[in-house]
Coordinates of C-alpha atoms in Angstrom, one line a residue:
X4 CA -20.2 -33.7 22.0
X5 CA -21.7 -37.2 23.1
X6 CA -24.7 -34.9 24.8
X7 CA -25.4 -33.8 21.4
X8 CA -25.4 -36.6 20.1
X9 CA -27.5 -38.3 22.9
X10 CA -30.0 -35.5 21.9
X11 CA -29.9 -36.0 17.9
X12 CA -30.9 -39.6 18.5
X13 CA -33.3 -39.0 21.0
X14 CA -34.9 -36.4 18.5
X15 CA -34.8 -39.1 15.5
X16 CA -36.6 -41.4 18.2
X17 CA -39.2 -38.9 18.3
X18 CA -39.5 -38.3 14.5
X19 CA -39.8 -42.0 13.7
X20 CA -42.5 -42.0 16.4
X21 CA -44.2 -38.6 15.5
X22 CA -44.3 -39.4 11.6
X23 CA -46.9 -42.3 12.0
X24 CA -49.1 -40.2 13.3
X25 CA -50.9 -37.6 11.4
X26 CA -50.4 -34.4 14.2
X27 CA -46.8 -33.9 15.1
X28 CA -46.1 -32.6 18.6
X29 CA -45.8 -28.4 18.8
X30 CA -42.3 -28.7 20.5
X31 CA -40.9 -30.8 18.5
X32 CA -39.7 -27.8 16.3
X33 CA -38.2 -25.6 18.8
X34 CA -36.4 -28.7 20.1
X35 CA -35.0 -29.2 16.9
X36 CA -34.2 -25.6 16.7
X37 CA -32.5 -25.8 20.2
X38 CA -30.5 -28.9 18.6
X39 CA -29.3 -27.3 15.6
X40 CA -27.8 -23.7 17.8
X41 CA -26.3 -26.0 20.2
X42 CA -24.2 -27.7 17.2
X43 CA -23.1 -24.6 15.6
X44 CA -22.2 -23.0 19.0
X45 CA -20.2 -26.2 19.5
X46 CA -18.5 -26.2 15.9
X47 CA -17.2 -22.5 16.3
X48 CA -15.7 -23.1 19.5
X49 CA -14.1 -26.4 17.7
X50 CA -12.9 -24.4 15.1
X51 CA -12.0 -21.5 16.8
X52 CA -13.9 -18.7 15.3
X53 CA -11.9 -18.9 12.4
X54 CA -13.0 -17.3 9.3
X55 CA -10.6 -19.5 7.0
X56 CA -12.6 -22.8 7.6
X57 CA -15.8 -21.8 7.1
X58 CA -15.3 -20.7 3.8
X59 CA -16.4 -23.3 1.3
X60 CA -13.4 -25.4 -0.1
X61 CA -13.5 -27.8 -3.3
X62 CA -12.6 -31.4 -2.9
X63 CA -10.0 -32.5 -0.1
X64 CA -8.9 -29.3 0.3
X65 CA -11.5 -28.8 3.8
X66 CA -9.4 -32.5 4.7
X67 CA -6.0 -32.2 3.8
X68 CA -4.1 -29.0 5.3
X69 CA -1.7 -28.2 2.0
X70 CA 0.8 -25.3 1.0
X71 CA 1.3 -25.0 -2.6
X72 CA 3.6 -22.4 -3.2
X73 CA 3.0 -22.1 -7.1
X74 CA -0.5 -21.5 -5.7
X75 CA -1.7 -17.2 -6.8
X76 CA -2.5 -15.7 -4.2
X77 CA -5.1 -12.7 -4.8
X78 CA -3.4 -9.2 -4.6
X79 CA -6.4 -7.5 -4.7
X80 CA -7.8 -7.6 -0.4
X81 CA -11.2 -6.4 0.5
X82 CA -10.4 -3.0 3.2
X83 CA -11.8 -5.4 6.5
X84 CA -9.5 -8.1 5.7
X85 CA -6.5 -6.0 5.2
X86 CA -4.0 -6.2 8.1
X87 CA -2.6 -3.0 8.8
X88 CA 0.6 -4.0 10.9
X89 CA 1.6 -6.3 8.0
X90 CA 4.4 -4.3 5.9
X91 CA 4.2 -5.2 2.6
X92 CA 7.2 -6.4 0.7
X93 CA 7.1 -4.2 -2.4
X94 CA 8.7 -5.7 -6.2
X95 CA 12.1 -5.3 -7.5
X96 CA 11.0 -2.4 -9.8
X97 CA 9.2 -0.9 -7.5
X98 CA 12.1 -0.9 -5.0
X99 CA 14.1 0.2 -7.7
X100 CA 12.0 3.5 -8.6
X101 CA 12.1 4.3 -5.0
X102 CA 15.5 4.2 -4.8
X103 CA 16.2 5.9 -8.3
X104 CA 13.7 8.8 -6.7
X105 CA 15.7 8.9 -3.3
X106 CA 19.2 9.2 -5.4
X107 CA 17.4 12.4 -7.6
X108 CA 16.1 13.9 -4.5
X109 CA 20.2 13.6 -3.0
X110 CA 21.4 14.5 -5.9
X111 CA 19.6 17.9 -6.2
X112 CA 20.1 18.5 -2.8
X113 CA 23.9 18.3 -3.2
X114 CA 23.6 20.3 -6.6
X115 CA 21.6 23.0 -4.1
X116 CA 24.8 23.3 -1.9
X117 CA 27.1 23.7 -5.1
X118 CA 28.9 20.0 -3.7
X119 CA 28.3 18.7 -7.4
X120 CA 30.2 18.8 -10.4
X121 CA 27.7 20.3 -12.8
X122 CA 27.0 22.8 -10.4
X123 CA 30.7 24.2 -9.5
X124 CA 31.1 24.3 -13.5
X125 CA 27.5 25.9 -13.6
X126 CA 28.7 28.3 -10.7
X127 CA 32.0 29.2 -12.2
X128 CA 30.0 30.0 -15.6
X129 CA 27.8 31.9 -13.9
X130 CA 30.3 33.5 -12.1
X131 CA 32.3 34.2 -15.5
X132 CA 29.8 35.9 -16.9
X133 CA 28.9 38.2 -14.3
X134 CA 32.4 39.3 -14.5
X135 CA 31.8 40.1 -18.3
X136 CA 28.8 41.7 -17.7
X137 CA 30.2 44.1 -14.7
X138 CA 32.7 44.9 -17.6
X139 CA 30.7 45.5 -19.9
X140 CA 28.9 47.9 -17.5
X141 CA 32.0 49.4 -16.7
X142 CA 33.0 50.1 -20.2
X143 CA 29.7 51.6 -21.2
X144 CA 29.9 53.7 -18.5
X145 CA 33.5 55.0 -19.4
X146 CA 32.1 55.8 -22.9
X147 CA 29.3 57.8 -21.6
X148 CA 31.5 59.5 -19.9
X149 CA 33.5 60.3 -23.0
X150 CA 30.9 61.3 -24.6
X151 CA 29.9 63.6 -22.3
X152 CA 33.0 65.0 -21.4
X153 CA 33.4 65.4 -25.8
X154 CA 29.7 67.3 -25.6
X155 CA 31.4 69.7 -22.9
X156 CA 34.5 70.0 -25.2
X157 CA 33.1 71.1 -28.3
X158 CA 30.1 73.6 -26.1
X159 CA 33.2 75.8 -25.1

């Protein structure tokens, strides 16, 4: 830090000399370029590489390190600065509709098996009206044969 700083006064030395006279020295500008990548080599090792600090910030805000928890913070994140071991914490309602579709999908499941209510009273209807329906079966059969047996009857 104090080399640099050596350097940027001996480089203002120079300029004060250099601007009296009418030619300015050909190295001059590469030392100043030299200068200028030493600093910001030596300000992102200070600040870490961070990508936080180096945005711009209004007012005090680069000075004073704050948390403002009523501050909004955006929702919307560009796909590079998204962090994809971070589990997001999802809102109440969305909890909820997860929760209301996991209790359907158990339900059903259950109603599958026959476990539920609705679907022993569905199974016993069912079951009720297959019965009426092998009757029925039964009975129209017993009448064809009557019938049949009455054809026979009255052909002899």
């Amino acid at each position: 830090m104090i080399f640099l700083m050596m350097i940027r006064v001996l480089l203002f030395c120079v300029h004060i000399t250099v601007a009296g006279t009418s030619s300015r020295p050909r190295t001059f500008k590469k030392v100043e370029d030299e200068v200028e990548e030493a600093e910001r080599s030596e300000s992102e090792e200070e600040s870490g590489g961070s990508d936080e600090e180096s945005e711009k910030r209004k007012g005090t805000q680069g000075i004073i390190q704050i948390e403002n928890p009523n501050l909004v913070k955006p929702k919307n994140l560009k796909a590079k600065n998204v962090d994809i071991e971070k589990t997001s914490e999802l809102s109440r309602r969305e909890r909820e509709e997860i929760e209301k579709q996991k209790a359907h999908e158990r339900y059903m499941k259950l109603q599958e098996q026959g476990k539920t209510e609705q679907s022993r009273k569905d199974l016993d209807r069912l079951a009720m009206i297959r019965q009426e329906r092998a009757e029925a079966a039964k009975k129209r059969e017993e009448e064809k044969a009557a019938k049949e047996q009455k054809k026979l009857e009255t052909r002899k």
